Amino acid sequence: MTLKSPLHEEHLRLGAKLTEFGGWEMPLKYSGVIAEHRAVREAAGLFDVSHLGKLVVSGEGSVDFLDSLLPGKVQELPEWKAGYNLILNPGGGIVDDIFVYRLPDQLLLVPNASNTLKVMEVMKDAAPKGITVEDARMKWAILALSGREAKEIGVSICPEAADLRLHSFAEFDIAGTPVLVARTGYTGEFTLEFFVPWERTVEIWKPLIEAGEARGLLPTGLGARDTLRLEMGYPLHGHEIDEETNPVEAGLSWLIRWDKASFTGREAVLEVRDSGPQRKLVGLLAEGREIPREGYPILHQGAKVGELTSGNFSPTLSKGIAMGYVPTELAQEGTLLTVEVRGRELRMKVVTPPFIES
Amino acid sequence: MPNTPSDLRYTREHEWARLEDDGRITIGITDYAQDQLGDIVYLQLPEQGADVSAGEPMGEVESTKSVSDIYSPVSGKVAEVNSEVVETPEAVNQDPYGEGWLIGVDPSDPTEFDGLMTAEEYEQFLTEEAGEEVG
């Protein structure tokens, strides 16, 4: 059974084409992926990302518990701050990448939709007595307002949001509805994410759409969300990262707090760090419009050296862009590689994402 | 309901063919196909002078969503290639039966054209296919 967003009717009314994603039926696009992508880069887009997981961890010692489980910052996270983090398996593989929001009395975790139940399982198994992990998927809907005009549009319905700094969040009253507003996002543009009580979602969605109209805002779907994140080189779980990849080769070492005494997977990732990864995740840029896609082989001197993990057309560059793993010695910026596109050879250059200036 | 002009012929793979006054056959993809594909960003077309065969792949169309083969509705020699649509593939989305034409073929067997679906038959075919997607 697929789950539906509280905005399902609104999406249909707006002519959305829906797609199944992580167990949810969500908008793939409304007007078109490229138009929506450009709206976010040049004006603003409003995404319904209510499919994202929400887990609430609470109880005495929940900060210490999460800190000892996750490789990134938790203890150092001040209240009303959010941080990007991972959850690893004992072998150092990535179970999921998550955002952790620290509230005064609890922690809100936002995993990927398709991994939410798995993450909850891992948490529950590891949680000591007194700590609860609650499935809060349908407690909040999440609206992501993103783009150059996003701040002005957001502030028009929630003036206090003007002062939020990157990765900060707060609870504001928006026309009588208590909403968590966070400066977190996944597009590379200024983003406000609204965590709205599930049954009140339309009351926040509609005013945002209306306030945005004059500023070029479009409702935006998961298609544009994917091309936007790809232009930034952000990994997507199930593509760039999964239980078989480790954070060092994925270029996520920066978030690991190596000085922590323990976190799940610590020994394994330490070993990869010290011996150096065999392969690295790189960005690949084509010269023309031909599209490199997930699964296509990466070749070097005629031999297969890797596979693309994601690839698409960059609406900003009007060129093909991709990500994939290559042997460390070929991961140098500027290295020329070949991607096999259904029997043809496409020349691609190793670049360090983001693919676009941000 | 997608637009299916009555003066064209159609294939089950969602190409259209138009018989020009000089016997040449212009080929493109249908309004239904462009809508299913979404934003078209790249076209791989045969070169002028190449031979194409009815029912065989003659090129590829890529959208932000997927890649699909384009099948030639008829056999013959490629007489013209729409170089402008290669530069601006979005023309296929905007005007699939006009600016978005792909190639012109001098057919080797003019009877093949008569065997293609009429607009009415194609619309019927779409109704039966309803729900399925191209590619």
Short mmCIF file of C-alpha atoms in Angstrom, two decimals:
data_model
loop_
_atom_site.label_atom_id
_atom_site.label_comp_id
_atom_site.label_asym_id
_atom_site.label_seq_id
_atom_site.Cartn_x
_atom_site.Cartn_y
_atom_site.Cartn_z
CA MET A 1 0.00 0.00 0.00
CA THR A 2 1.32 3.43 -0.84
CA LEU A 3 1.05 6.23 1.65
CA LYS A 4 -0.30 9.61 0.68
CA SER A 5 0.68 13.11 1.65
CA PRO A 6 -1.95 15.34 3.30
CA LEU A 7 -1.55 17.48 0.17
CA HIS A 8 -2.56 14.69 -2.19
CA GLU A 9 -5.72 16.50 -3.34
CA GLU A 10 -3.82 19.77 -3.77
CA HIS A 11 -1.28 18.02 -6.00
CA LEU A 12 -3.98 16.53 -8.17
CA ARG A 13 -5.63 19.92 -8.42
CA LEU A 14 -2.32 21.43 -9.57
CA GLY A 15 -2.00 18.79 -12.29
CA ALA A 16 0.88 16.88 -10.69
CA LYS A 17 2.12 13.68 -12.20
CA LEU A 18 2.57 11.36 -9.25
CA THR A 19 5.19 8.69 -8.68
CA GLU A 20 5.79 6.00 -6.10
CA PHE A 21 8.80 6.87 -3.97
CA GLY A 22 9.92 5.06 -0.85
CA GLY A 23 6.42 3.69 -0.27
CA TRP A 24 4.72 7.05 -0.88
CA GLU A 25 2.77 8.44 -3.77
CA MET A 26 4.36 11.85 -4.33
CA PRO A 27 4.52 14.49 -7.08
CA LEU A 28 7.18 13.75 -9.70
CA LYS A 29 6.45 16.99 -11.52
CA TYR A 30 3.79 19.60 -12.10
CA SER A 31 4.71 21.86 -15.03
CA GLY A 32 7.91 20.01 -16.02
CA VAL A 33 11.19 19.03 -14.43
CA ILE A 34 13.29 21.64 -16.22
CA ALA A 35 10.91 24.54 -15.63
CA GLU A 36 10.67 23.57 -11.95
CA HIS A 37 14.43 23.18 -11.65
CA ARG A 38 14.95 26.66 -13.16
CA ALA A 39 12.28 28.13 -10.89
CA VAL A 40 14.29 27.01 -7.85
CA ARG A 41 17.61 28.31 -9.25
CA GLU A 42 16.12 31.61 -10.43
CA ALA A 43 13.07 32.26 -8.23
CA ALA A 44 11.57 29.67 -5.89
CA GLY A 45 10.00 26.25 -5.67
CA LEU A 46 7.78 24.63 -3.07
CA PHE A 47 8.32 20.91 -2.49
CA ASP A 48 6.09 18.59 -0.55
CA VAL A 49 8.59 16.27 1.09
CA SER A 50 6.20 14.80 3.62
CA HIS A 51 7.43 11.35 2.65
CA LEU A 52 10.67 11.99 4.51
CA GLY A 53 10.94 9.93 7.64
CA LYS A 54 10.50 11.43 11.09
CA LEU A 55 11.63 9.65 14.22
CA VAL A 56 11.52 11.19 17.65
CA VAL A 57 14.09 10.02 20.16
CA SER A 58 13.38 11.00 23.73
CA GLY A 59 14.10 10.05 27.30
CA GLU A 60 16.88 10.61 29.79
CA GLY A 61 20.27 10.33 28.07
CA SER A 62 18.97 10.31 24.50
CA VAL A 63 21.66 12.78 23.38
CA ASP A 64 24.42 10.53 24.74
CA PHE A 65 22.75 7.50 23.22
CA LEU A 66 22.61 9.01 19.73
CA ASP A 67 26.11 10.39 20.11
CA SER A 68 27.44 6.92 20.80
CA LEU A 69 25.56 5.48 17.83
CA LEU A 70 26.09 8.03 15.04
CA PRO A 71 29.49 9.03 13.61
CA GLY A 72 28.78 12.78 13.43
CA LYS A 73 28.06 15.55 15.88
CA VAL A 74 25.19 15.11 18.29
CA GLN A 75 26.48 16.16 21.70
CA GLU A 76 27.98 19.39 20.29
CA LEU A 77 24.72 20.24 18.57
CA PRO A 78 23.14 23.13 20.51
CA GLU A 79 19.40 23.12 21.08
CA TRP A 80 17.51 24.40 18.02
CA LYS A 81 20.30 23.37 15.69
CA ALA A 82 20.25 20.63 13.07
CA GLY A 83 23.16 18.56 11.80
CA TYR A 84 23.77 16.20 8.88
CA ASN A 85 24.72 12.74 10.10
CA LEU A 86 24.94 9.09 9.11
CA ILE A 87 23.99 5.81 10.63
CA LEU A 88 26.50 3.07 9.88
CA ASN A 89 26.44 -0.69 10.12
CA PRO A 90 29.25 -2.43 12.03
CA GLY A 91 31.16 -2.89 8.77
CA GLY A 92 31.15 0.87 8.17
CA GLY A 93 28.48 0.70 5.44
CA ILE A 94 25.91 3.48 5.33
CA VAL A 95 22.49 2.38 6.62
CA ASP A 96 21.17 5.87 5.94
CA ASP A 97 22.06 9.53 5.90
CA ILE A 98 19.90 11.61 8.20
CA PHE A 99 19.37 15.07 9.59
CA VAL A 100 19.28 15.36 13.38
CA TYR A 101 17.29 18.26 14.85
CA ARG A 102 17.99 18.94 18.51
CA LEU A 103 14.96 20.11 20.46
CA PRO A 104 15.14 21.01 24.16
CA ASP A 105 13.68 17.71 25.33
CA GLN A 106 13.98 15.39 22.36
CA LEU A 107 15.75 14.74 19.08
CA LEU A 108 13.97 14.67 15.75
CA LEU A 109 15.60 12.50 13.11
CA VAL A 110 14.81 12.80 9.42
CA PRO A 111 15.88 9.71 7.50
CA ASN A 112 15.13 8.86 3.87
CA ALA A 113 11.57 7.63 3.31
CA SER A 114 12.54 4.16 2.18
CA ASN A 115 14.94 3.66 5.10
CA THR A 116 12.80 4.99 7.94
CA LEU A 117 11.61 1.67 9.32
CA LYS A 118 15.08 0.16 9.03
CA VAL A 119 16.61 3.12 10.87
CA MET A 120 13.92 2.88 13.55
CA GLU A 121 14.72 -0.80 13.99
CA VAL A 122 18.44 -0.13 14.42
CA MET A 123 17.70 2.63 16.92
CA LYS A 124 15.26 0.57 18.92
CA ASP A 125 17.66 -2.39 19.06
CA ALA A 126 20.44 -0.16 20.33
CA ALA A 127 18.39 2.01 22.69
CA PRO A 128 18.93 1.44 26.41
CA LYS A 129 16.01 1.29 28.80
CA GLY A 130 14.26 4.60 29.27
CA ILE A 131 14.85 5.85 25.75
CA THR A 132 12.02 5.71 23.28
CA VAL A 133 12.15 5.87 19.50
CA GLU A 134 8.82 6.97 18.11
CA ASP A 135 7.65 6.67 14.52
CA ALA A 136 6.45 10.23 13.88
CA ARG A 137 6.09 9.98 10.11
CA MET A 138 2.57 11.33 10.14
CA LYS A 139 2.99 13.78 12.96
CA TRP A 140 4.41 16.41 10.59
CA ALA A 141 4.26 17.08 6.90
CA ILE A 142 7.35 18.80 5.52
CA LEU A 143 7.26 21.62 2.99
CA ALA A 144 10.57 22.79 1.55
CA LEU A 145 10.52 26.33 0.19
CA SER A 146 13.69 26.81 -1.82
CA GLY A 147 15.30 29.40 -4.06
CA ARG A 148 16.52 32.98 -4.27
CA GLU A 149 13.06 34.31 -3.50
CA ALA A 150 12.35 31.73 -0.81
CA LYS A 151 13.31 33.98 2.07
CA GLU A 152 10.99 36.80 1.02
CA ILE A 153 8.14 34.39 0.40
CA GLY A 154 8.68 32.54 3.68
CA VAL A 155 8.94 35.74 5.67
CA SER A 156 5.66 36.98 4.22
CA ILE A 157 3.81 34.29 6.16
CA CYS A 158 6.33 33.92 8.99
CA PRO A 159 8.32 37.12 9.70
CA GLU A 160 10.43 35.45 12.41
CA ALA A 161 11.98 33.11 9.84
CA ALA A 162 14.05 36.04 8.55
CA ASP A 163 16.54 35.60 11.38
CA LEU A 164 17.13 31.86 11.07
CA ARG A 165 20.75 31.00 10.40
CA LEU A 166 21.91 28.02 8.37
CA HIS A 167 20.90 24.74 10.07
CA SER A 168 18.99 26.58 12.79
CA PHE A 169 15.34 25.98 13.43
CA ALA A 170 12.62 27.24 15.74
CA GLU A 171 8.97 26.84 16.49
CA PHE A 172 6.83 29.67 15.19
CA ASP A 173 3.14 30.33 15.24
CA ILE A 174 1.91 30.72 11.67
CA ALA A 175 -1.70 31.91 11.65
CA GLY A 176 -2.47 29.85 14.71
CA THR A 177 -0.55 26.74 13.68
CA PRO A 178 2.62 25.77 15.54
CA VAL A 179 5.24 25.04 12.87
CA LEU A 180 8.88 24.06 13.16
CA VAL A 181 10.77 26.14 10.60
CA ALA A 182 14.30 25.02 9.72
CA ARG A 183 17.03 26.36 7.49
CA THR A 184 17.94 22.98 6.11
CA GLY A 185 17.61 21.82 2.52
CA TYR A 186 18.78 19.72 -0.39
CA THR A 187 18.92 22.00 -3.44
CA GLY A 188 21.93 24.25 -2.87
CA GLU A 189 19.67 27.30 -2.66
CA PHE A 190 18.36 29.12 0.41
CA THR A 191 15.73 26.81 1.87
CA LEU A 192 13.17 26.95 4.64
CA GLU A 193 11.67 23.65 5.69
CA PHE A 194 8.30 23.81 7.42
CA PHE A 195 7.40 20.90 9.70
CA VAL A 196 3.65 21.31 9.84
CA PRO A 197 1.21 19.32 11.99
CA TRP A 198 -0.10 16.71 9.52
CA GLU A 199 -3.76 17.77 9.51
CA ARG A 200 -2.92 21.49 9.17
CA THR A 201 -0.67 21.17 6.12
CA VAL A 202 -3.00 22.72 3.55
CA GLU A 203 -3.22 25.83 5.77
CA ILE A 204 0.49 26.44 5.28
CA TRP A 205 0.87 25.12 1.72
CA LYS A 206 -1.80 27.37 0.19
CA PRO A 207 -0.55 30.70 1.61
CA LEU A 208 2.98 29.83 0.47
CA ILE A 209 1.80 29.06 -3.06
CA GLU A 210 -0.21 32.30 -3.08
CA ALA A 211 2.58 34.43 -1.60
CA GLY A 212 5.02 32.96 -4.10
CA GLU A 213 2.96 33.50 -7.21
CA ALA A 214 4.12 37.05 -7.82
CA ARG A 215 7.73 36.02 -7.25
CA GLY A 216 7.85 33.21 -9.78
CA LEU A 217 7.35 30.33 -7.37
CA LEU A 218 6.31 26.99 -8.83
CA PRO A 219 5.19 23.88 -7.02
CA THR A 220 8.12 21.53 -7.57
CA GLY A 221 8.31 17.75 -7.63
CA LEU A 222 10.78 15.01 -6.91
CA GLY A 223 12.11 15.12 -10.49
CA ALA A 224 13.49 18.61 -9.99
CA ARG A 225 14.60 17.76 -6.47
CA ASP A 226 16.81 15.06 -7.98
CA THR A 227 18.38 17.23 -10.71
CA LEU A 228 18.93 20.03 -8.17
CA ARG A 229 20.72 17.78 -5.68
CA LEU A 230 22.74 16.20 -8.48
CA GLU A 231 24.01 19.61 -9.64
CA MET A 232 25.23 20.11 -6.06
CA GLY A 233 26.80 16.66 -5.89
CA TYR A 234 24.75 15.68 -2.86
CA PRO A 235 24.63 11.90 -2.39
CA LEU A 236 21.29 10.11 -2.48
CA HIS A 237 20.94 6.94 -0.44
CA GLY A 238 20.37 3.91 -2.63
CA HIS A 239 22.51 5.54 -5.33
CA GLU A 240 25.79 7.11 -4.20
CA ILE A 241 25.64 5.59 -0.75
CA ASP A 242 24.29 2.35 0.66
CA GLU A 243 25.23 -0.42 3.08
CA GLU A 244 28.08 -1.44 0.74
CA THR A 245 29.72 1.98 0.62
CA ASN A 246 31.66 3.59 3.41
CA PRO A 247 31.72 7.30 4.26
CA VAL A 248 35.42 7.71 3.45
CA GLU A 249 35.11 6.65 -0.19
CA ALA A 250 31.83 8.59 -0.44
CA GLY A 251 33.61 11.82 0.52
CA LEU A 252 31.71 12.14 3.80
CA SER A 253 34.70 11.92 6.16
CA TRP A 254 34.19 15.58 7.02
CA LEU A 255 31.18 14.81 9.17
CA ILE A 256 32.83 12.06 11.18
CA ARG A 257 33.92 12.95 14.70
CA TRP A 258 37.04 10.77 14.74
CA ASP A 259 37.79 11.68 18.38
CA LYS A 260 34.64 10.00 19.64
CA ALA A 261 35.34 6.92 21.73
CA SER A 262 32.64 4.96 20.00
CA PHE A 263 30.07 4.93 17.26
CA THR A 264 28.75 2.03 15.24
CA GLY A 265 31.17 1.18 12.44
CA ARG A 266 34.07 3.12 13.96
CA GLU A 267 36.72 0.38 13.61
CA ALA A 268 35.80 -0.27 10.01
CA VAL A 269 35.85 3.35 8.86
CA LEU A 270 39.06 4.05 10.80
CA GLU A 271 40.70 1.23 8.90
CA VAL A 272 39.59 2.64 5.53
CA ARG A 273 40.73 6.10 6.55
CA ASP A 274 44.17 4.87 7.61
CA SER A 275 44.81 2.59 4.66
CA GLY A 276 43.20 5.00 2.20
CA PRO A 277 40.09 4.18 0.19
CA GLN A 278 40.43 1.96 -2.88
CA ARG A 279 37.87 4.02 -4.76
CA LYS A 280 36.32 7.45 -4.51
CA LEU A 281 33.05 9.06 -5.42
CA VAL A 282 33.61 11.67 -8.11
CA GLY A 283 31.59 14.04 -10.23
CA LEU A 284 31.71 13.55 -14.00
CA LEU A 285 30.92 16.26 -16.51
CA ALA A 286 30.10 15.64 -20.19
CA GLU A 287 30.85 18.08 -22.98
CA GLY A 288 27.42 17.88 -24.57
CA ARG A 289 23.79 17.16 -23.88
CA GLU A 290 23.91 13.40 -24.04
CA ILE A 291 22.76 11.94 -20.74
CA PRO A 292 24.89 9.59 -18.67
CA ARG A 293 22.63 7.49 -16.46
CA GLU A 294 22.83 5.34 -13.38
CA GLY A 295 24.41 1.95 -14.03
CA TYR A 296 26.37 2.93 -17.14
CA PRO A 297 29.95 1.59 -17.08
CA ILE A 298 32.87 3.96 -16.52
CA LEU A 299 35.86 3.02 -18.69
CA HIS A 300 39.54 3.91 -18.59
CA GLN A 301 41.76 2.82 -21.48
CA GLY A 302 39.07 0.43 -22.60
CA ALA A 303 38.67 -1.35 -19.26
CA LYS A 304 35.70 -0.97 -16.93
CA VAL A 305 36.74 0.84 -13.76
CA GLY A 306 33.38 1.69 -12.22
CA GLU A 307 29.72 2.48 -12.70
CA LEU A 308 27.62 5.60 -12.54
CA THR A 309 25.55 5.91 -9.38
CA SER A 310 23.44 8.81 -10.71
CA GLY A 311 23.35 10.79 -13.91
CA ASN A 312 21.09 13.23 -15.65
CA PHE A 313 20.87 16.38 -17.70
CA SER A 314 21.95 19.51 -15.86
CA PRO A 315 19.34 22.17 -16.66
CA THR A 316 21.76 24.87 -15.47
CA LEU A 317 24.70 23.77 -17.63
CA SER A 318 22.71 22.11 -20.45
CA LYS A 319 25.20 19.25 -20.23
CA GLY A 320 25.20 15.71 -18.95
CA ILE A 321 26.40 15.31 -15.36
CA ALA A 322 26.92 12.21 -13.26
CA MET A 323 28.47 10.72 -10.16
CA GLY A 324 30.17 7.41 -9.69
CA TYR A 325 32.98 5.54 -8.00
CA VAL A 326 36.38 5.25 -9.67
CA PRO A 327 39.70 3.82 -8.42
CA THR A 328 41.44 6.41 -6.23
CA GLU A 329 44.24 6.91 -8.78
CA LEU A 330 41.65 8.05 -11.35
CA ALA A 331 39.76 10.34 -8.99
CA GLN A 332 42.01 13.36 -9.65
CA GLU A 333 40.15 16.43 -10.87
CA GLY A 334 40.53 16.79 -14.64
CA THR A 335 41.05 13.08 -15.35
CA LEU A 336 39.39 12.14 -18.63
CA LEU A 337 37.28 9.01 -18.52
CA THR A 338 34.82 7.36 -20.86
CA VAL A 339 31.26 6.43 -20.03
CA GLU A 340 29.63 3.81 -22.18
CA VAL A 341 26.22 5.09 -23.24
CA ARG A 342 24.38 2.17 -24.85
CA GLY A 343 27.32 1.17 -27.03
CA ARG A 344 28.64 4.68 -27.66
CA GLU A 345 31.53 6.25 -25.84
CA LEU A 346 30.92 9.49 -24.01
CA ARG A 347 33.96 11.47 -22.84
CA MET A 348 33.58 12.78 -19.32
CA LYS A 349 35.89 14.76 -17.09
CA VAL A 350 36.33 14.22 -13.37
CA VAL A 351 35.22 17.32 -11.48
CA THR A 352 34.72 18.17 -7.83
CA PRO A 353 31.05 18.95 -7.20
CA PRO A 354 29.10 21.16 -7.00
CA PHE A 355 28.83 21.16 -10.78
CA ILE A 356 27.47 24.70 -10.67
CA GLU A 357 28.64 27.83 -8.90
CA SER A 358 26.77 28.23 -5.68
CA MET B 1 -6.42 13.71 -24.55
CA PRO B 2 -3.28 13.96 -26.68
CA ASN B 3 -3.40 15.68 -30.04
CA THR B 4 -3.41 13.24 -33.01
CA PRO B 5 -3.77 15.12 -36.31
CA SER B 6 -5.89 13.22 -38.79
CA ASP B 7 -3.57 13.77 -41.77
CA LEU B 8 -0.74 11.72 -40.20
CA ARG B 9 -0.07 8.02 -39.79
CA TYR B 10 1.14 6.44 -36.55
CA THR B 11 3.08 3.51 -35.09
CA ARG B 12 2.61 1.44 -31.96
CA GLU B 13 5.90 2.90 -30.74
CA HIS B 14 4.39 6.41 -30.88
CA GLU B 15 6.07 7.80 -33.98
CA TRP B 16 4.14 9.75 -36.60
CA ALA B 17 4.72 9.86 -40.35
CA ARG B 18 3.51 12.39 -42.89
CA LEU B 19 3.52 11.79 -46.64
CA GLU B 20 4.71 14.98 -48.34
CA ASP B 21 3.70 16.04 -51.87
CA ASP B 22 7.04 14.93 -53.30
CA GLY B 23 6.73 11.42 -51.86
CA ARG B 24 9.12 12.06 -49.00
CA ILE B 25 8.00 10.92 -45.52
CA THR B 26 8.54 13.19 -42.53
CA ILE B 27 8.90 11.44 -39.18
CA GLY B 28 8.55 12.55 -35.59
CA ILE B 29 7.27 11.37 -32.22
CA THR B 30 3.70 11.89 -31.13
CA ASP B 31 2.19 14.35 -28.69
CA TYR B 32 1.35 11.40 -26.44
CA ALA B 33 5.00 10.25 -26.52
CA GLN B 34 6.43 13.67 -25.69
CA ASP B 35 3.99 14.04 -22.82
CA GLN B 36 4.89 10.65 -21.40
CA LEU B 37 8.63 11.29 -21.75
CA GLY B 38 8.56 14.70 -20.09
CA ASP B 39 11.25 17.31 -20.82
CA ILE B 40 13.21 16.13 -23.85
CA VAL B 41 16.84 17.15 -23.63
CA TYR B 42 18.75 15.09 -26.17
CA LEU B 43 18.13 13.45 -29.52
CA GLN B 44 20.32 10.96 -31.29
CA LEU B 45 19.25 10.88 -34.94
CA PRO B 46 20.59 9.03 -38.01
CA GLU B 47 22.79 10.93 -40.45
CA GLN B 48 21.68 12.13 -43.83
CA GLY B 49 22.15 9.33 -46.36
CA ALA B 50 21.78 6.57 -43.77
CA ASP B 51 19.40 3.70 -44.41
CA VAL B 52 16.53 3.12 -42.00
CA SER B 53 14.24 0.10 -41.80
CA ALA B 54 10.60 -0.03 -40.81
CA GLY B 55 10.21 -1.13 -37.20
CA GLU B 56 13.94 -0.85 -36.46
CA PRO B 57 15.54 1.65 -34.08
CA MET B 58 16.77 4.74 -35.92
CA GLY B 59 17.67 6.94 -33.00
CA GLU B 60 17.16 7.75 -29.35
CA VAL B 61 15.26 10.33 -27.38
CA GLU B 62 16.31 11.26 -23.89
CA SER B 63 14.24 13.07 -21.33
CA THR B 64 15.14 13.98 -17.77
CA LYS B 65 13.28 10.80 -16.87
CA SER B 66 14.41 8.14 -19.32
CA VAL B 67 15.87 7.17 -22.66
CA SER B 68 13.82 5.53 -25.41
CA ASP B 69 14.53 4.21 -28.88
CA ILE B 70 12.90 5.89 -31.83
CA TYR B 71 11.72 3.36 -34.42
CA SER B 72 11.47 4.19 -38.08
CA PRO B 73 7.88 3.85 -39.34
CA VAL B 74 9.12 3.16 -42.88
CA SER B 75 12.19 1.89 -44.75
CA GLY B 76 14.31 4.12 -46.93
CA LYS B 77 17.14 6.62 -47.06
CA VAL B 78 17.40 9.57 -44.70
CA ALA B 79 17.10 12.61 -46.96
CA GLU B 80 16.89 15.33 -44.29
CA VAL B 81 17.69 15.67 -40.62
CA ASN B 82 16.17 18.46 -38.53
CA SER B 83 19.42 19.92 -37.19
CA GLU B 84 17.53 22.63 -35.29
CA VAL B 85 15.66 20.13 -33.16
CA VAL B 86 18.98 18.50 -32.25
CA GLU B 87 20.11 21.87 -30.88
CA THR B 88 16.79 22.61 -29.15
CA PRO B 89 15.18 19.26 -28.30
CA GLU B 90 12.49 21.02 -26.25
CA ALA B 91 10.88 21.80 -29.63
CA VAL B 92 9.62 18.20 -29.59
CA ASN B 93 7.71 18.96 -26.38
CA GLN B 94 6.40 22.28 -27.64
CA ASP B 95 5.46 21.34 -31.20
CA PRO B 96 5.80 17.60 -31.84
CA TYR B 97 4.10 17.70 -35.25
CA GLY B 98 5.69 20.95 -36.45
CA GLU B 99 9.07 22.36 -35.36
CA GLY B 100 9.71 19.10 -33.56
CA TRP B 101 9.90 16.91 -36.69
CA LEU B 102 12.96 14.66 -36.71
CA ILE B 103 13.89 13.34 -40.14
CA GLY B 104 12.67 13.10 -43.73
CA VAL B 105 12.98 9.75 -45.45
CA ASP B 106 12.80 8.82 -49.14
CA PRO B 107 10.89 5.56 -48.80
CA SER B 108 12.05 2.42 -50.57
CA ASP B 109 8.62 0.82 -50.33
CA PRO B 110 5.80 3.37 -50.48
CA THR B 111 3.21 0.75 -49.48
CA GLU B 112 4.66 0.62 -45.95
CA PHE B 113 3.16 4.04 -45.26
CA ASP B 114 -0.33 2.79 -46.08
CA GLY B 115 0.10 -0.01 -43.54
CA LEU B 116 0.61 2.44 -40.63
CA MET B 117 -2.19 3.27 -38.23
CA THR B 118 -4.58 6.09 -39.01
CA ALA B 119 -5.25 8.75 -36.37
CA GLU B 120 -8.44 6.97 -35.43
CA GLU B 121 -6.65 3.63 -35.06
CA TYR B 122 -3.89 5.24 -33.05
CA GLU B 123 -6.35 6.90 -30.68
CA GLN B 124 -8.02 3.54 -30.21
CA PHE B 125 -4.61 2.01 -29.54
CA LEU B 126 -3.86 4.71 -26.93
CA THR B 127 -7.12 4.00 -25.17
CA GLU B 128 -6.20 0.33 -24.93
CA GLU B 129 -2.70 1.20 -23.75
CA ALA B 130 -4.00 3.68 -21.18
CA GLY B 131 -2.01 3.66 -18.02
CA GLU B 132 1.11 2.20 -19.60
CA GLU B 133 4.09 4.41 -20.28
CA VAL B 134 6.48 4.83 -23.15
CA GLY B 135 9.96 3.41 -22.87
#
